[in-house]
Short mmCIF file of C-alpha atoms and ligand atoms in Angstrom, two decimals:
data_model
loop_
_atom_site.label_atom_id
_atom_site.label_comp_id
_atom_site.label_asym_id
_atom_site.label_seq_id
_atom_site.Cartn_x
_atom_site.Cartn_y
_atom_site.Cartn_z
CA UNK B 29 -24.87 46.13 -59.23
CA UNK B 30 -25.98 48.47 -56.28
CA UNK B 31 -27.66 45.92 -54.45
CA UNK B 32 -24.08 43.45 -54.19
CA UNK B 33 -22.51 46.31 -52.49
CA UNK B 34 -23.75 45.51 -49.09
CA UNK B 35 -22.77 41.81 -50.04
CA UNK B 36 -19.27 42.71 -51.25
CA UNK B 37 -18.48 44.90 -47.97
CA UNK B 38 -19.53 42.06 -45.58
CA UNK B 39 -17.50 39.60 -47.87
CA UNK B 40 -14.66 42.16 -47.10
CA UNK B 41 -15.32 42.29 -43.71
CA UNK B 42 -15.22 38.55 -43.26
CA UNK B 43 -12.24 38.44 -45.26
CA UNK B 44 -9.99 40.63 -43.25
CA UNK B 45 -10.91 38.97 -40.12
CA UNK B 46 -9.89 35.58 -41.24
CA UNK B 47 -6.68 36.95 -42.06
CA UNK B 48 -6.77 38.98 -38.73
CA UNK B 49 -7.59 35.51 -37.11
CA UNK B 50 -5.35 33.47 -38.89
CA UNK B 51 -2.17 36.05 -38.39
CA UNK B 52 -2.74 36.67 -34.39
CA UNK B 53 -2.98 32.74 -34.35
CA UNK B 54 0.22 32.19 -36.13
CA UNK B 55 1.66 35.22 -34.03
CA UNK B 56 0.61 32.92 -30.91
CA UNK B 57 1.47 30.13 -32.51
CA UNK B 58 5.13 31.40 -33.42
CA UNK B 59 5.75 32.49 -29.85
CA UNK B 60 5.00 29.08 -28.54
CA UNK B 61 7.28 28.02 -31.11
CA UNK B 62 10.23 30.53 -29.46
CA UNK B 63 9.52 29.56 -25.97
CA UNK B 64 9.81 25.89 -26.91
CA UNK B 65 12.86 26.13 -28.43
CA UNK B 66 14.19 28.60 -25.88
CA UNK B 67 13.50 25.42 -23.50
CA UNK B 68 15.62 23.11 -25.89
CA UNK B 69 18.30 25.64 -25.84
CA UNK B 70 18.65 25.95 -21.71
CA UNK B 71 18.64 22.58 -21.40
CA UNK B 72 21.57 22.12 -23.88
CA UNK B 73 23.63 25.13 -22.55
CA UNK B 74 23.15 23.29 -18.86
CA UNK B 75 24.55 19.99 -20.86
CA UNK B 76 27.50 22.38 -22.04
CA UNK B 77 28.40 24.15 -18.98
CA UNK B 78 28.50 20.33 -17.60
CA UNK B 79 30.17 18.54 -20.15
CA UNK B 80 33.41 18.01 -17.88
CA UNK B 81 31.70 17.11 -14.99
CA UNK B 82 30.16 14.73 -17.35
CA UNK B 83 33.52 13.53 -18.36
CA UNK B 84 34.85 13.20 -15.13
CA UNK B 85 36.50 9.62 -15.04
CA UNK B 86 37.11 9.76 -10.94
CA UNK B 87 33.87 10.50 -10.03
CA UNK B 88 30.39 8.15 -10.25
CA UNK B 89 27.34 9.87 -8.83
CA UNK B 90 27.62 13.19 -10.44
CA UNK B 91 24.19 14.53 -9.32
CA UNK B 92 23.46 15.43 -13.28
CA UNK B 93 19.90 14.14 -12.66
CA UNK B 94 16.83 14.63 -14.41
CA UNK B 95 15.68 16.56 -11.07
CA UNK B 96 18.82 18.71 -11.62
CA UNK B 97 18.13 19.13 -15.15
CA UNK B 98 14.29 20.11 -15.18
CA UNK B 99 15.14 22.85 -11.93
CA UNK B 100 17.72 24.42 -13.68
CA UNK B 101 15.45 24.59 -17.21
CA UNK B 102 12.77 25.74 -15.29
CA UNK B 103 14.77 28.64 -13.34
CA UNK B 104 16.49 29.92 -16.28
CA UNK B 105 12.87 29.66 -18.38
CA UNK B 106 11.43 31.76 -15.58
CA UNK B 107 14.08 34.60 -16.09
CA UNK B 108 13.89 35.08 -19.64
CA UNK B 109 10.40 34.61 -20.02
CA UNK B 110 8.47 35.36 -16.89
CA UNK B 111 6.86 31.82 -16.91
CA UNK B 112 6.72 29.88 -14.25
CA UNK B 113 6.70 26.02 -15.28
CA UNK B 114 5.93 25.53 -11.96
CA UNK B 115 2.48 26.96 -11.62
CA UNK B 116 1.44 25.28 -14.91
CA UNK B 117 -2.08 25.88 -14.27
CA UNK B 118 -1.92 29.96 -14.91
CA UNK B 119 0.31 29.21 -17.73
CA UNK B 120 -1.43 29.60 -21.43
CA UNK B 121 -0.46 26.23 -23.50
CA UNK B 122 1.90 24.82 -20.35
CA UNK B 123 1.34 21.30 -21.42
CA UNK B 124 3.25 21.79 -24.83
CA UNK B 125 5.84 23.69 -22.47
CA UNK B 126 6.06 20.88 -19.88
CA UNK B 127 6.28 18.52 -22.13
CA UNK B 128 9.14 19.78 -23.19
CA UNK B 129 10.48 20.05 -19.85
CA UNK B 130 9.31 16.54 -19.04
CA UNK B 131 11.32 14.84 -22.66
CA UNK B 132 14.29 16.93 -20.83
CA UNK B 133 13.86 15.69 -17.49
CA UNK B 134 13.53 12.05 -19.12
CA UNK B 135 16.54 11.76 -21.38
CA UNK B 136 18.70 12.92 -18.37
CA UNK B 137 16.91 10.31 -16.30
CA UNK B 138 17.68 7.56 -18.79
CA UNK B 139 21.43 8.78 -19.31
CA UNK B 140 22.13 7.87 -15.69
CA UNK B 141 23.88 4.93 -16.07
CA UNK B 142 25.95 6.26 -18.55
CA UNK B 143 26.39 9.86 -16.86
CA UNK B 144 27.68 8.26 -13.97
CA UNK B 145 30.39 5.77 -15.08
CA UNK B 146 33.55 5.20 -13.63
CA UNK B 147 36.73 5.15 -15.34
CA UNK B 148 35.40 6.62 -18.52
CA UNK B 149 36.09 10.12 -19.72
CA UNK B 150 34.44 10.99 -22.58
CA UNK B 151 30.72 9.21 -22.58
CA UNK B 152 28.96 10.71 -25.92
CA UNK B 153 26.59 12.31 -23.75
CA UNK B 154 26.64 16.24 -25.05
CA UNK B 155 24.30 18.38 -25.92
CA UNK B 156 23.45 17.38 -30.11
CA UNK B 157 22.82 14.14 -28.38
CA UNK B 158 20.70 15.65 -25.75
CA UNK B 159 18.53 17.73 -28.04
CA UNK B 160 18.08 14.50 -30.25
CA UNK B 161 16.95 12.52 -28.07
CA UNK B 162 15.00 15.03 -26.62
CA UNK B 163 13.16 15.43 -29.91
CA UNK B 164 12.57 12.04 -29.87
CA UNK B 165 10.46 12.09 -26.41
CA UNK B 166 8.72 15.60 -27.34
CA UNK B 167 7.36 13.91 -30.88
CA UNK B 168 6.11 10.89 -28.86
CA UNK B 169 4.12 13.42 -26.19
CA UNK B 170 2.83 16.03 -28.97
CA UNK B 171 3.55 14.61 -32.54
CA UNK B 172 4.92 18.33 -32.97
CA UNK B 173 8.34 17.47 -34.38
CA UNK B 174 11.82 19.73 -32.77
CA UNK B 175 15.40 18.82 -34.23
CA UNK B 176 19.06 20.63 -33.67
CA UNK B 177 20.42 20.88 -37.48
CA UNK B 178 22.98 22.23 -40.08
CA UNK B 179 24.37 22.70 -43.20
CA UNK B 180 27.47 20.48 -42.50
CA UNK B 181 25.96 18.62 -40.24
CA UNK B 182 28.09 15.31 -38.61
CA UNK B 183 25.43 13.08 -37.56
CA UNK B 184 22.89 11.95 -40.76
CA UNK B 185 19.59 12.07 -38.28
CA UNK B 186 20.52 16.03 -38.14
CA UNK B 187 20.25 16.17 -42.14
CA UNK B 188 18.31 19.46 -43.26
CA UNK B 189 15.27 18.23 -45.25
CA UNK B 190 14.65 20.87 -48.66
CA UNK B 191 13.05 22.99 -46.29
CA UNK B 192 15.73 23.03 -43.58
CA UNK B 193 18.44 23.93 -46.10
CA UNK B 194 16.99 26.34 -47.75
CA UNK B 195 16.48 28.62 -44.51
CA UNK B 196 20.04 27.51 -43.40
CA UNK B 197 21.42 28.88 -46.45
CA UNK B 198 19.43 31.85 -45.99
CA UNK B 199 20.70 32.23 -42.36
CA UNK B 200 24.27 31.67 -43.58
CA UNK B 201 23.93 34.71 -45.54
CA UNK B 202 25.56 38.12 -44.23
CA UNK B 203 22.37 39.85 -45.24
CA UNK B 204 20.26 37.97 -42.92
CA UNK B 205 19.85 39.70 -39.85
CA UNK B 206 21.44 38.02 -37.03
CA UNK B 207 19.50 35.90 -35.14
CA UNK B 208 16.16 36.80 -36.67
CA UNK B 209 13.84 33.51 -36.30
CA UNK B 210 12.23 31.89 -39.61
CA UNK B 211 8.48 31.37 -38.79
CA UNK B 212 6.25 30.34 -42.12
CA UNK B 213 3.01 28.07 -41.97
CA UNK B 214 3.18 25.04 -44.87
CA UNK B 215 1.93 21.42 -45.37
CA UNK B 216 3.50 19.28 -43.82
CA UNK B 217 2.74 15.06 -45.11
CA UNK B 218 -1.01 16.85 -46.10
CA UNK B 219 -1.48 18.57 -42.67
CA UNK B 220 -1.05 22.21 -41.91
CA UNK B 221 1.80 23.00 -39.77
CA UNK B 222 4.08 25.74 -38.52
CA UNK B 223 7.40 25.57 -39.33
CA UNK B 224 10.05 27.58 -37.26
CA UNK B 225 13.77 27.65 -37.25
CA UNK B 226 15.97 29.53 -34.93
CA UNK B 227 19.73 30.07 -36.18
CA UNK B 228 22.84 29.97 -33.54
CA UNK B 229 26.24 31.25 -33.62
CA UNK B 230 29.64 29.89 -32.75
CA UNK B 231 30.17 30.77 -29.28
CA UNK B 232 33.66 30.54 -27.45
CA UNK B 233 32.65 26.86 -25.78
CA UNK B 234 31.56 25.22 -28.64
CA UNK B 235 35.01 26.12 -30.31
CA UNK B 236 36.88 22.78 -28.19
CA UNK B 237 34.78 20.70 -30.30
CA UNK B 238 33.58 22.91 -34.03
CA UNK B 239 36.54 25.03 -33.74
CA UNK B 240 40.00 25.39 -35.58
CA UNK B 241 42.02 23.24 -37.11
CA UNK B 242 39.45 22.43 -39.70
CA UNK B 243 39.62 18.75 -39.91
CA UNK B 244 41.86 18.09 -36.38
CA UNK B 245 39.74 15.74 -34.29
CA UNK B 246 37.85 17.32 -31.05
CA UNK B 247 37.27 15.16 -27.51
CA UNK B 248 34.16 13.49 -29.61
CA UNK B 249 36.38 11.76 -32.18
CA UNK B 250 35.12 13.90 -34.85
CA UNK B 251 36.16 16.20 -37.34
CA UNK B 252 36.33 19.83 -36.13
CA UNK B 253 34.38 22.45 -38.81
CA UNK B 254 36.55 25.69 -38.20
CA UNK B 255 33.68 27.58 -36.89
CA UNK B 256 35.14 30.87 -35.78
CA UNK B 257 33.62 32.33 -32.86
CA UNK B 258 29.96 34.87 -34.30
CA UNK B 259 29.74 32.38 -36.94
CA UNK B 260 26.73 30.88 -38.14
CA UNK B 261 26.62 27.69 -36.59
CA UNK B 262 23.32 25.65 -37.57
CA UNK B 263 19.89 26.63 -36.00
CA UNK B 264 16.92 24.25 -33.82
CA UNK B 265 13.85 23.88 -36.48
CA UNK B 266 10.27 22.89 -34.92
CA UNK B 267 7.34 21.63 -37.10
CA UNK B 268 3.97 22.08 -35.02
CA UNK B 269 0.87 20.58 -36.21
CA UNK B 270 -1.70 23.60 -36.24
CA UNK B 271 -5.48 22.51 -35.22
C1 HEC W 23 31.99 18.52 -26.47
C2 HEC W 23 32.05 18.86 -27.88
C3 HEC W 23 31.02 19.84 -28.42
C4 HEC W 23 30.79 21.13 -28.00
C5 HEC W 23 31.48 21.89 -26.89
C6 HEC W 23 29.75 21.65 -28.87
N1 HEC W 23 29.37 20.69 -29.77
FE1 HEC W 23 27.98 20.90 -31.24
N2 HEC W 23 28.16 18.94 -31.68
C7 HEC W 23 29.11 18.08 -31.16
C8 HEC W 23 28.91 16.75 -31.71
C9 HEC W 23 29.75 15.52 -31.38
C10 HEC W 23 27.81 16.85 -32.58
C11 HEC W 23 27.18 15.72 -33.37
C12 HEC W 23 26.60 14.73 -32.40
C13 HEC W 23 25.49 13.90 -32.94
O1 HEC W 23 24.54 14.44 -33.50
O2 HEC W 23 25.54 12.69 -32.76
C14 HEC W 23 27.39 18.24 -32.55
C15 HEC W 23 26.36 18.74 -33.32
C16 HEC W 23 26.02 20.08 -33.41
C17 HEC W 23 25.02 20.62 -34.29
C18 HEC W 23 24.07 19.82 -35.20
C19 HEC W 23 24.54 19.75 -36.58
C20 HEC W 23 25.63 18.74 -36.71
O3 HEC W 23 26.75 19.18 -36.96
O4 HEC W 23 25.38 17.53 -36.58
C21 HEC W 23 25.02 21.96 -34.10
C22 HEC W 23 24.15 22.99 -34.80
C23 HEC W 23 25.99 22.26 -33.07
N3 HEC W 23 26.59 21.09 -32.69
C24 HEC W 23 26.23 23.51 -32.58
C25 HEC W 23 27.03 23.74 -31.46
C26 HEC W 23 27.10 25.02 -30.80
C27 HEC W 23 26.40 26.27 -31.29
C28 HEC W 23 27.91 24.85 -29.72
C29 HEC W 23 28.27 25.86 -28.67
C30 HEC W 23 27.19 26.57 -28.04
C31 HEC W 23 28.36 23.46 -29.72
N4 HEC W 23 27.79 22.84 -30.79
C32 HEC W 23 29.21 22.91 -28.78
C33 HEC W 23 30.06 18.40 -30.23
C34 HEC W 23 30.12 19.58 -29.52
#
């Protein structure tokens, strides 16, 4: 018995390290997370705060341009986080980051010819349209997988899968502390991933379109939810693939 002492302390040491080395990763791992949906979440208040130059009908060039869009994600990025996008190479992980900023850049790039229409107000560019698509770029550059959902969501490509729902209803509980993120590492089609979601509240502009009436139709066409403003709104939920 004595002599498996020695044996059973090393096992213990070698034990606590993985975990030690598996939780800093996932602490690492989780704060990449953040910062890549904090990116997501600029770039769709900048699609907010522009949503009537947007759906200007008098005016064509409207100088909402990819350019425009990636400066003012990067500025903004810098302030709240102290990283500069624009010295990538002293950034830790910038090529997840500027991907992001690059499936940003892109999807404003590629709305030009819609952006910029004549003698059309309301274009269905807005920002749940925005952060779709730019999911859609960000999975082709990094297979990690970002999408803007909720529980009553309008559009069925923002459907919660079982694991969605389950930490929407948990963030649409009073007890949940407000705007705490959801971080947990899972399987994901076999693979191990980390999943992250990030809830958001009803804030005064988003009331024009999910506000009150329940039911009356906002500038979209669709069906307004009755979100009152400091209500739970829906959250951004990233899969990343872990190495
Ligand atoms: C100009 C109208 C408009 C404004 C303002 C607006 N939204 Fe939306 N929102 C929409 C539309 C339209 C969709 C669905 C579009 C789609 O997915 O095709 C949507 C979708 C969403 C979704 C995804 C779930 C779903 O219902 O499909 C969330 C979450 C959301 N909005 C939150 C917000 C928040 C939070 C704000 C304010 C910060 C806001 N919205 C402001 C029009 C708006």
């Amino acid at each position: 018995m004595c002599r498996q002492v020695p044996r059973m302390v090393g096992l213990g040491i070698a034990i606590l390290s993985l975990v030690w080395s598996t939780s800093t990763r996932a602490a690492n791992e989780t704060e990449i997370a953040e910062h890549l949906i904090e990116l997501v979440n600029i770039g769709r208040t900048v699609v907010l705060e522009h949503q009537a130059t947007i759906n200007d009908a008098a005016k064509a060039d409207k100088g909402f341009t990819g350019e425009f869009m990636a400066d003012e994600v990067m500025e903004r990025f810098k302030k709240k986080t102290k990283i500069d996008l624009r010295i990538p190479n002293v950034v830790p992980h910038a090529n997840t980051y500027v991907a992001m900023l690059e499936a940003e850049r892109e999807v404003v790039d590629e709305a030009q010819p819609v952006i910029n229409r004549q003698g059309v107000g309301f274009k269905g560019f807005l920002h749940a349209v925005f952060a779709r698509r730019v999911g859609e770029h960000f999975y082709q550059k990094t297979g990690a997988r970002m999408k803007l959902t909720g529980i009553d969501y309008r559009n069925s490509r923002s459907k919660p899968d079982d694991f969605e729902l389950e930490v929407l209803r948990m963030f649409s509980d009073q007890r949940h502390p407000k705007g705490q993120v959801y971080a947990r590492n899972t399987m994901v089609d076999g693979r191990p991933v980390l999943r992250v979601m990030d809830p958001e509240y009803a804030a005064v502009s988003c009331l024009s379109c999910h506000g009150v009436p329940k039911g009356e139709r906002d500038i979209t066409g669709m069906k307004k939810e009755g979100w009152k403003e400091g209500e739970f709104a829906g959250a951004i939920s990233l899969v990343l693939p872990l190495k």
